[in-house]
């Protein structure tokens, strides 16, 4: 069905654009994933962009739903205390932009930007979130209910500039170049929103065609920049929003002709240009820099491998703290992008020391929704041009963990992690995305929570349809996951490895010590709010008033049935003296039992205990 064009940029246009962008990225996702070779060839740029826009769509829809509910409440109140004429007037108001039943342009634009910010995935998704935020800042700054072509030009320019500032070391031949070219083209367009959007789209297509000449890794792989290709898709949706016409398809592959001009691969005519439009001026430097200029990272230096981990988290922090954080993270790794503002930020960086990146966030403010991805052996950093860009690792472990410290521990062991904050269990889609990030033929999935069993099973079923062999080990605690990881041997046959890991997890009893939030009946009696609770295998076994005493009672009960190894995972609020007290108890009372202690960060429970 043809899209009804929007004349002005209003709240409905924001909603329409987001929906069309999601549809367009959905169609192009696999193609964009396949050409993802920079900054890391982990084959997920299309998926990351899709998930970022999906979060923006959800936020915009929530705003529309909230205003619709408010309009119904107004009408209901009117029907109870007003005449028929009053009710009719309220309903008519709700149909106008910014009326009771529809959000204002500022409401919708801010929702779009916030949704993209909190849902941003990967390097390109984080930059796209800043592009949308930059546009929203201009659109929301106008007090009118709708914006015209002039305002759209300003929004595109501010978006490109703010995205470039968000990247620590901008690299040409990437989505930043494409965004700048779109803004440049829009600057020269006079007319309504449709005219400006089409100019921006055409400028982006032309810039995308030139990206292989700006980044050698793209030229060697014979592709355009994946992030830039995604932005062209989003701008194509903007054109469709204002004209009702679907933008022309864009070719993703490229080869370089005799004159150095990128051309389309596949069934297209030899002379047809890469991004389906106009050739870049021959011999001219690309937008924003010289050909081959790569200012971003060691990835641009031949023969040098990139960092081992991708770290992403949301951060609640003040502006000054974020500036200090930028400097610290820049020294730790590369591909640093920090976007956001007004106290909420999205941080993305590639590092070798994932724990240090998270700790830097803790010093700056409150990090949450932390995701740490280990770039497996099958991933290709930009300097590994001879390696096949889509080669998968043979096997990977994906684990849900309850705290930043455990995320670091698991990541150092080679696992891809999903951090579950208290009260924020991951959805199956997040687990599916984590398995995709692991980029392996075989995956062992550790939910580490009995309540996530069905969620993990749903995720496993979905990725199996994508050709990934998945084994779900029903771990119920992070300490069981630690035991499973300890015996993981990726060189062993998959079935044997899974059996060994399952056996190790099953042989580990687990417990946690936490604080009661309210009065309640338990297996150990009635507890009051503020009591210290000791849970063994999920059931309350000890109620006390002192953390160290209660933890010792729990540990004694667990070791009464025997054990060879005790694992203690301390939360942020637990002093080291508690661990020292428990270690001393094990040394004095239980011969030949070893103890290992980890810091788990903000993990919900004060203390996790495992006995193998």
Coordinates of C-alpha atoms in Angstrom, one line a residue, residues 75-548:
X75 CA -13.6 12.8 27.0
X76 CA -14.7 10.5 29.9
X77 CA -14.5 13.4 32.4
X78 CA -16.4 15.6 30.0
X79 CA -19.2 13.1 29.6
X80 CA -19.6 12.9 33.4
X81 CA -19.7 16.6 34.0
X82 CA -20.2 18.5 30.8
X83 CA -22.8 18.8 28.0
X84 CA -22.7 17.1 24.6
X85 CA -21.3 20.2 23.0
X86 CA -18.3 20.2 25.4
X87 CA -17.6 16.5 24.6
X88 CA -17.6 17.1 20.9
X89 CA -15.2 20.0 21.3
X90 CA -12.7 17.9 23.3
X91 CA -12.8 15.2 20.6
X92 CA -12.1 17.7 17.9
X93 CA -9.1 19.1 19.7
X94 CA -7.7 15.6 20.1
X95 CA -7.4 15.2 16.3
X96 CA -5.0 18.2 15.8
X97 CA -1.2 17.9 16.2
X98 CA -0.4 18.6 19.8
X99 CA -4.1 18.2 20.9
X100 CA -5.3 16.0 23.7
X101 CA -5.1 12.8 21.5
X102 CA -1.8 13.4 19.8
X103 CA 1.6 14.4 21.0
X104 CA 3.4 17.6 19.9
X105 CA 6.3 17.4 17.5
X106 CA 8.6 18.1 20.4
X107 CA 7.1 15.1 22.4
X108 CA 7.5 12.7 19.5
X109 CA 11.0 13.9 18.5
X110 CA 12.3 13.6 22.1
X111 CA 10.7 10.1 22.4
X112 CA 12.4 9.0 19.2
X113 CA 15.8 10.3 20.4
X114 CA 15.4 8.8 23.9
X115 CA 14.3 5.4 22.6
X116 CA 17.2 5.2 20.2
X117 CA 19.6 6.3 23.0
X118 CA 18.6 3.6 25.5
X119 CA 18.3 0.9 22.8
X120 CA 21.4 1.7 20.7
X121 CA 23.5 -1.3 19.8
X122 CA 27.0 -1.4 18.4
X123 CA 29.2 1.3 16.9
X124 CA 26.8 2.3 14.1
X125 CA 23.7 2.0 16.2
X126 CA 25.2 4.4 18.8
X127 CA 26.1 6.9 16.1
X128 CA 22.6 6.6 14.6
X129 CA 21.2 7.3 18.1
X130 CA 23.2 10.6 18.2
X131 CA 22.1 11.5 14.7
X132 CA 18.4 11.1 15.8
X133 CA 19.1 13.0 19.0
X134 CA 20.7 15.9 17.0
X135 CA 17.7 16.1 14.8
X136 CA 15.3 16.0 17.7
X137 CA 17.1 18.8 19.4
X138 CA 16.3 21.1 16.5
X139 CA 12.8 19.8 15.9
X140 CA 11.9 20.0 19.6
X141 CA 13.4 23.5 20.0
X142 CA 10.7 24.9 17.6
X143 CA 7.5 25.9 19.5
X144 CA 5.3 25.2 16.5
X145 CA 3.4 22.0 16.0
X146 CA 5.1 21.3 12.7
X147 CA 8.4 22.0 11.0
X148 CA 9.1 23.0 7.4
X149 CA 12.0 22.4 5.0
X150 CA 14.2 25.0 6.5
X151 CA 13.9 23.4 9.9
X152 CA 14.6 20.0 8.4
X153 CA 17.8 21.4 6.8
X154 CA 18.9 22.7 10.2
X155 CA 18.1 19.4 11.9
X156 CA 20.2 17.4 9.4
X157 CA 23.1 19.7 9.8
X158 CA 23.0 19.6 13.6
X159 CA 22.6 15.8 13.5
X160 CA 25.7 15.3 11.4
X161 CA 27.8 17.8 13.5
X162 CA 26.8 16.3 16.8
X163 CA 27.4 12.8 15.7
X164 CA 30.9 13.7 14.6
X165 CA 31.6 15.3 17.9
X166 CA 30.4 12.2 19.7
X167 CA 33.1 10.1 18.1
X168 CA 36.6 10.3 19.7
X169 CA 38.5 10.0 16.4
X170 CA 36.2 10.4 13.4
X171 CA 37.1 8.3 10.4
X172 CA 36.2 9.2 6.8
X173 CA 34.5 6.6 4.6
X174 CA 32.1 5.7 7.4
X175 CA 28.5 6.7 8.4
X176 CA 29.9 10.0 9.6
X177 CA 31.0 10.9 6.1
X178 CA 27.6 9.9 4.7
X179 CA 25.8 11.9 7.3
X180 CA 27.9 15.0 6.5
X181 CA 27.3 14.6 2.8
X182 CA 23.5 14.3 3.4
X183 CA 23.6 17.6 5.4
X184 CA 25.7 19.3 2.8
X185 CA 23.2 18.3 0.1
X186 CA 20.2 19.4 2.2
X187 CA 21.8 22.8 2.8
X188 CA 21.6 23.6 -0.9
X189 CA 17.9 22.5 -1.3
X190 CA 15.1 25.0 -1.2
X191 CA 11.6 23.9 -0.8
X192 CA 9.4 21.7 1.4
X193 CA 10.4 18.7 3.6
X194 CA 10.1 16.3 0.7
X195 CA 12.5 18.3 -1.4
X196 CA 15.0 18.6 1.4
X197 CA 14.7 14.9 2.3
X198 CA 15.3 13.8 -1.3
X199 CA 18.4 16.1 -1.6
X200 CA 19.8 14.6 1.6
X201 CA 19.1 11.1 0.4
X202 CA 20.8 11.7 -3.0
X203 CA 23.8 13.3 -1.3
X204 CA 24.1 10.3 1.1
X205 CA 23.9 7.8 -1.8
X206 CA 26.7 9.6 -3.7
X207 CA 28.9 9.7 -0.5
X208 CA 28.2 6.0 0.2
X209 CA 29.5 5.2 -3.3
X210 CA 32.8 6.9 -2.5
X211 CA 33.4 5.1 0.8
X212 CA 35.6 2.3 -0.7
X213 CA 38.0 4.9 -1.9
X214 CA 38.3 6.4 1.6
X215 CA 38.8 3.2 3.6
X216 CA 41.2 0.6 2.2
X217 CA 39.5 -2.2 4.1
X218 CA 36.2 -1.5 2.2
X219 CA 38.1 -1.4 -1.1
X220 CA 39.8 -4.7 -0.4
X221 CA 36.5 -6.4 0.6
X222 CA 34.7 -4.9 -2.4
X223 CA 31.9 -3.3 -0.3
X224 CA 30.6 0.1 0.8
X225 CA 30.5 1.1 4.5
X226 CA 27.8 -0.9 6.3
X227 CA 26.8 1.9 8.7
X228 CA 26.6 4.4 5.9
X229 CA 24.4 1.9 4.0
X230 CA 22.1 1.8 6.9
X231 CA 21.9 5.5 7.2
X232 CA 21.0 5.7 3.5
X233 CA 18.1 3.3 4.2
X234 CA 16.9 5.5 7.1
X235 CA 17.0 8.6 4.8
X236 CA 15.2 6.7 2.2
X237 CA 12.4 6.2 4.7
X238 CA 12.4 9.9 5.3
X239 CA 11.9 10.5 1.6
X240 CA 9.0 8.1 1.6
X241 CA 7.5 9.8 4.6
X242 CA 7.2 13.1 2.8
X243 CA 6.7 12.0 -0.8
X244 CA 4.9 8.6 -0.5
X245 CA 7.4 7.1 -2.9
X246 CA 9.8 4.3 -1.9
X247 CA 13.4 5.2 -2.5
X248 CA 15.4 3.2 -5.1
X249 CA 17.4 0.2 -3.9
X250 CA 21.0 0.7 -3.0
X251 CA 23.7 -1.8 -4.0
X252 CA 25.9 -2.9 -1.2
X253 CA 28.8 -4.6 -3.0
X254 CA 31.5 -2.8 -5.0
X255 CA 34.4 -3.3 -7.2
X256 CA 36.8 -0.6 -8.4
X257 CA 36.9 0.2 -12.1
X258 CA 39.9 1.3 -14.1
X259 CA 39.4 4.9 -13.1
X260 CA 39.1 4.1 -9.5
X261 CA 35.4 4.7 -9.4
X262 CA 33.4 2.2 -7.3
X263 CA 30.9 0.2 -9.4
X264 CA 28.0 -2.1 -8.5
X265 CA 28.6 -5.8 -8.3
X266 CA 26.3 -8.6 -9.4
X267 CA 23.8 -8.3 -12.2
X268 CA 24.0 -4.6 -12.6
X269 CA 25.5 -3.1 -15.7
X270 CA 29.2 -2.6 -15.5
X271 CA 29.0 1.2 -15.7
X272 CA 26.2 1.6 -13.1
X273 CA 27.6 3.3 -10.0
X274 CA 27.7 1.8 -6.5
X275 CA 25.0 3.7 -4.7
X276 CA 22.7 3.9 -7.7
X277 CA 23.1 7.4 -8.7
X278 CA 26.0 9.7 -9.5
X279 CA 29.7 9.2 -9.5
X280 CA 31.8 11.2 -7.1
X281 CA 34.0 13.7 -8.8
X282 CA 37.0 11.8 -10.2
X283 CA 40.2 12.5 -8.4
X284 CA 38.6 14.7 -5.7
X285 CA 39.2 14.1 -2.1
X286 CA 36.2 12.4 -0.3
X287 CA 33.9 14.3 1.9
X288 CA 35.7 15.3 5.1
X289 CA 39.1 14.0 4.5
X290 CA 41.7 12.5 2.1
X291 CA 41.4 9.0 0.6
X292 CA 42.4 6.3 3.0
X293 CA 42.6 8.6 6.0
X294 CA 41.8 6.5 9.1
X295 CA 42.3 8.6 12.3
X296 CA 40.3 6.3 14.5
X297 CA 42.5 3.6 15.9
X298 CA 45.2 1.0 15.6
X299 CA 42.8 -0.8 13.3
X300 CA 44.1 1.4 10.6
X301 CA 47.7 0.2 11.0
X302 CA 48.5 -2.8 8.8
X303 CA 49.3 -6.0 10.8
X304 CA 48.0 -4.8 14.1
X305 CA 45.0 -6.6 15.6
X306 CA 42.2 -4.7 17.3
X307 CA 40.9 -4.9 20.8
X308 CA 39.3 -8.1 22.2
X309 CA 36.1 -6.8 23.6
X310 CA 33.2 -4.5 22.8
X311 CA 31.8 -2.7 25.8
X312 CA 28.5 -0.9 25.8
X313 CA 26.5 0.6 28.7
X314 CA 24.0 3.3 29.6
X315 CA 25.4 5.8 32.0
X316 CA 23.8 8.2 34.4
X317 CA 26.4 10.9 34.9
X318 CA 27.0 14.7 34.9
X319 CA 28.6 16.3 31.9
X320 CA 31.9 17.0 33.6
X321 CA 32.3 13.3 34.7
X322 CA 31.5 12.2 31.1
X323 CA 34.3 14.4 29.7
X324 CA 36.8 12.8 32.1
X325 CA 35.4 9.4 31.1
X326 CA 36.0 10.1 27.4
X327 CA 39.7 10.7 28.2
X328 CA 40.1 7.6 30.2
X329 CA 38.3 5.3 27.7
X330 CA 40.2 6.8 24.8
X331 CA 43.4 5.7 26.5
X332 CA 42.0 2.2 27.0
X333 CA 40.9 1.4 23.4
X334 CA 39.4 2.6 20.2
X335 CA 36.0 3.0 18.4
X336 CA 35.0 5.3 21.3
X337 CA 31.5 6.8 20.9
X338 CA 29.8 8.6 23.7
X339 CA 26.3 9.9 22.9
X340 CA 23.5 11.5 24.8
X341 CA 23.1 14.3 27.4
X342 CA 20.9 15.7 30.1
X343 CA 22.3 13.1 32.6
X344 CA 21.8 10.0 30.4
X345 CA 24.5 8.7 28.1
X346 CA 25.2 5.6 25.9
X347 CA 28.9 4.6 26.0
X348 CA 30.5 2.3 23.3
X349 CA 34.2 1.4 23.1
X350 CA 36.4 -1.5 21.9
X351 CA 39.0 -2.5 24.6
X352 CA 41.3 -5.3 25.7
X353 CA 40.4 -4.7 29.4
X354 CA 36.6 -4.8 29.6
X355 CA 36.6 -4.6 33.3
X356 CA 38.6 -1.3 33.3
X357 CA 36.1 0.2 30.8
X358 CA 33.2 -0.7 33.2
X359 CA 35.1 0.5 36.2
X360 CA 35.7 3.8 34.5
X361 CA 31.9 4.1 34.0
X362 CA 31.3 3.3 37.7
X363 CA 33.7 6.1 38.7
X364 CA 31.9 8.5 36.4
X365 CA 28.3 7.7 37.5
X366 CA 25.9 4.8 37.4
X367 CA 26.4 2.4 34.5
X368 CA 23.6 -0.1 33.7
X369 CA 22.4 -2.3 30.8
X370 CA 26.0 -3.3 30.4
X371 CA 26.9 -5.5 27.4
X372 CA 30.3 -7.0 26.9
X373 CA 31.1 -8.9 23.7
X374 CA 34.2 -10.9 23.2
X375 CA 35.4 -10.7 19.6
X376 CA 36.0 -14.4 18.8
X377 CA 38.6 -16.0 16.6
X378 CA 36.2 -15.8 13.7
X379 CA 35.9 -12.0 13.9
X380 CA 38.0 -9.9 11.6
X381 CA 39.5 -6.6 12.7
X382 CA 40.2 -4.2 10.0
X383 CA 43.9 -5.1 9.7
X384 CA 43.2 -8.8 9.1
X385 CA 42.4 -8.3 5.4
X386 CA 43.4 -11.8 4.4
X387 CA 41.0 -13.5 6.7
X388 CA 37.5 -14.2 5.4
X389 CA 35.2 -11.4 6.8
X390 CA 32.3 -13.7 7.6
X391 CA 34.1 -16.6 9.2
X392 CA 32.5 -17.8 12.4
X393 CA 34.2 -19.1 15.5
X394 CA 33.6 -22.8 16.0
X395 CA 32.2 -22.4 19.6
X396 CA 31.2 -19.7 22.0
X397 CA 29.6 -19.4 25.4
X398 CA 26.8 -16.8 26.0
X399 CA 25.9 -16.1 29.6
X400 CA 23.5 -13.9 31.6
X401 CA 25.2 -12.4 34.6
X402 CA 23.8 -10.3 37.4
X403 CA 26.6 -7.7 37.8
X404 CA 29.5 -5.8 36.2
X405 CA 32.2 -7.7 38.1
X406 CA 30.9 -11.0 37.0
X407 CA 30.5 -9.7 33.4
X408 CA 34.2 -9.0 33.5
X409 CA 35.0 -12.4 34.9
X410 CA 33.0 -14.2 32.3
X411 CA 34.3 -12.0 29.5
X412 CA 37.9 -12.7 30.5
X413 CA 37.0 -16.4 30.2
X414 CA 35.9 -15.8 26.6
X415 CA 32.1 -15.6 27.1
X416 CA 29.7 -13.1 25.6
X417 CA 27.7 -11.7 28.4
X418 CA 24.2 -10.1 28.9
X419 CA 24.1 -8.2 32.2
X420 CA 20.7 -8.5 34.0
X421 CA 20.1 -5.6 36.3
X422 CA 17.8 -6.2 39.4
X423 CA 14.2 -6.0 38.2
X424 CA 15.4 -5.8 34.5
X425 CA 15.6 -9.4 33.2
X426 CA 16.7 -9.7 29.6
X427 CA 14.1 -10.5 27.0
X428 CA 14.6 -13.4 24.5
X429 CA 15.4 -10.9 21.8
X430 CA 18.4 -9.7 23.8
X431 CA 19.7 -13.3 24.2
X432 CA 19.2 -13.9 20.5
X433 CA 21.2 -10.8 19.8
X434 CA 24.0 -11.9 22.2
X435 CA 24.2 -15.3 20.4
X436 CA 24.5 -13.4 17.1
X437 CA 27.2 -11.3 18.5
X438 CA 29.1 -14.4 19.6
X439 CA 29.2 -15.2 15.9
X440 CA 29.9 -19.0 16.3
X441 CA 28.6 -22.2 14.8
X442 CA 28.1 -23.7 18.2
X443 CA 26.9 -21.9 21.3
X444 CA 26.5 -22.9 24.9
X445 CA 23.8 -20.8 26.6
X446 CA 24.0 -20.2 30.4
X447 CA 20.9 -18.4 31.7
X448 CA 22.2 -18.5 35.3
X449 CA 18.6 -17.9 36.6
X450 CA 15.8 -20.3 37.1
X451 CA 13.3 -17.6 36.0
X452 CA 15.0 -17.2 32.7
X453 CA 14.7 -20.8 31.7
X454 CA 11.8 -20.3 29.3
X455 CA 13.2 -17.0 27.9
X456 CA 16.5 -18.8 27.2
X457 CA 14.7 -21.7 25.6
X458 CA 12.8 -19.4 23.3
X459 CA 16.0 -17.6 22.3
X460 CA 17.7 -21.0 21.6
X461 CA 14.8 -22.1 19.4
X462 CA 15.0 -18.9 17.4
X463 CA 18.8 -19.0 16.7
X464 CA 18.6 -22.7 15.8
X465 CA 16.4 -21.6 12.8
X466 CA 19.4 -19.5 11.7
X467 CA 21.7 -22.6 11.5
X468 CA 23.4 -22.2 14.9
X469 CA 23.8 -25.3 17.0
X470 CA 22.7 -24.3 20.5
X471 CA 22.9 -26.2 23.8
X472 CA 21.0 -24.7 26.8
X473 CA 22.5 -25.6 30.2
X474 CA 19.8 -24.8 32.8
X475 CA 22.1 -23.0 35.2
X476 CA 20.1 -21.4 38.0
X477 CA 22.9 -19.2 39.5
X478 CA 26.0 -17.3 38.3
X479 CA 28.1 -19.6 40.5
X480 CA 26.9 -22.6 38.6
X481 CA 27.8 -20.8 35.4
X482 CA 31.3 -20.2 36.8
X483 CA 31.7 -23.9 37.5
X484 CA 30.5 -24.7 33.9
X485 CA 33.0 -22.3 32.4
X486 CA 35.8 -23.7 34.4
X487 CA 35.6 -27.1 32.6
X488 CA 34.7 -25.6 29.1
X489 CA 37.1 -26.9 26.4
X490 CA 36.2 -25.6 23.0
X491 CA 38.5 -28.0 21.2
X492 CA 36.5 -31.0 22.6
X493 CA 33.5 -32.4 20.7
X494 CA 30.5 -30.3 21.2
X495 CA 28.4 -33.0 22.9
X496 CA 31.2 -33.9 25.3
X497 CA 31.8 -30.3 26.2
X498 CA 28.1 -29.7 26.9
X499 CA 27.9 -32.9 29.1
X500 CA 31.0 -31.9 31.1
X501 CA 29.7 -28.3 31.6
X502 CA 26.3 -29.6 32.6
X503 CA 27.8 -32.0 35.1
X504 CA 29.9 -29.3 36.7
X505 CA 27.0 -26.9 37.0
X506 CA 24.7 -29.6 38.4
X507 CA 27.3 -30.6 41.0
X508 CA 27.4 -27.0 42.3
X509 CA 25.0 -26.0 45.1
X510 CA 24.2 -22.4 45.1
X511 CA 23.1 -19.9 47.7
X512 CA 22.7 -16.1 48.1
X513 CA 22.5 -13.7 51.0
X514 CA 20.2 -10.7 50.6
X515 CA 18.0 -8.3 52.6
X516 CA 14.3 -8.8 53.1
X517 CA 12.3 -5.9 51.5
X518 CA 9.1 -6.6 53.6
X519 CA 7.5 -8.9 56.1
X520 CA 6.9 -12.3 54.7
X521 CA 6.4 -16.0 55.4
X522 CA 9.3 -18.2 54.4
X523 CA 10.5 -21.8 54.8
X524 CA 12.5 -20.7 57.7
X525 CA 9.8 -18.7 59.5
X526 CA 8.5 -15.1 59.4
X527 CA 11.0 -12.5 58.3
X528 CA 10.7 -8.7 58.8
X529 CA 11.8 -5.9 56.4
X530 CA 15.5 -5.4 56.8
X531 CA 16.3 -9.0 58.0
X532 CA 19.3 -10.8 56.4
X533 CA 18.1 -13.8 54.4
X534 CA 20.1 -16.8 53.4
X535 CA 18.7 -18.7 50.5
X536 CA 20.0 -22.2 49.6
X537 CA 19.0 -23.6 46.2
X538 CA 16.3 -20.9 45.9
X539 CA 14.6 -21.4 49.3
X540 CA 15.1 -19.3 52.4
X541 CA 17.0 -21.4 54.9
X542 CA 18.4 -18.8 57.4
X543 CA 17.0 -15.6 58.8
X544 CA 19.4 -13.3 60.7
X545 CA 20.3 -9.8 61.6
X546 CA 24.1 -9.8 60.8
X547 CA 25.5 -10.3 57.3
X548 CA 28.6 -12.2 58.3

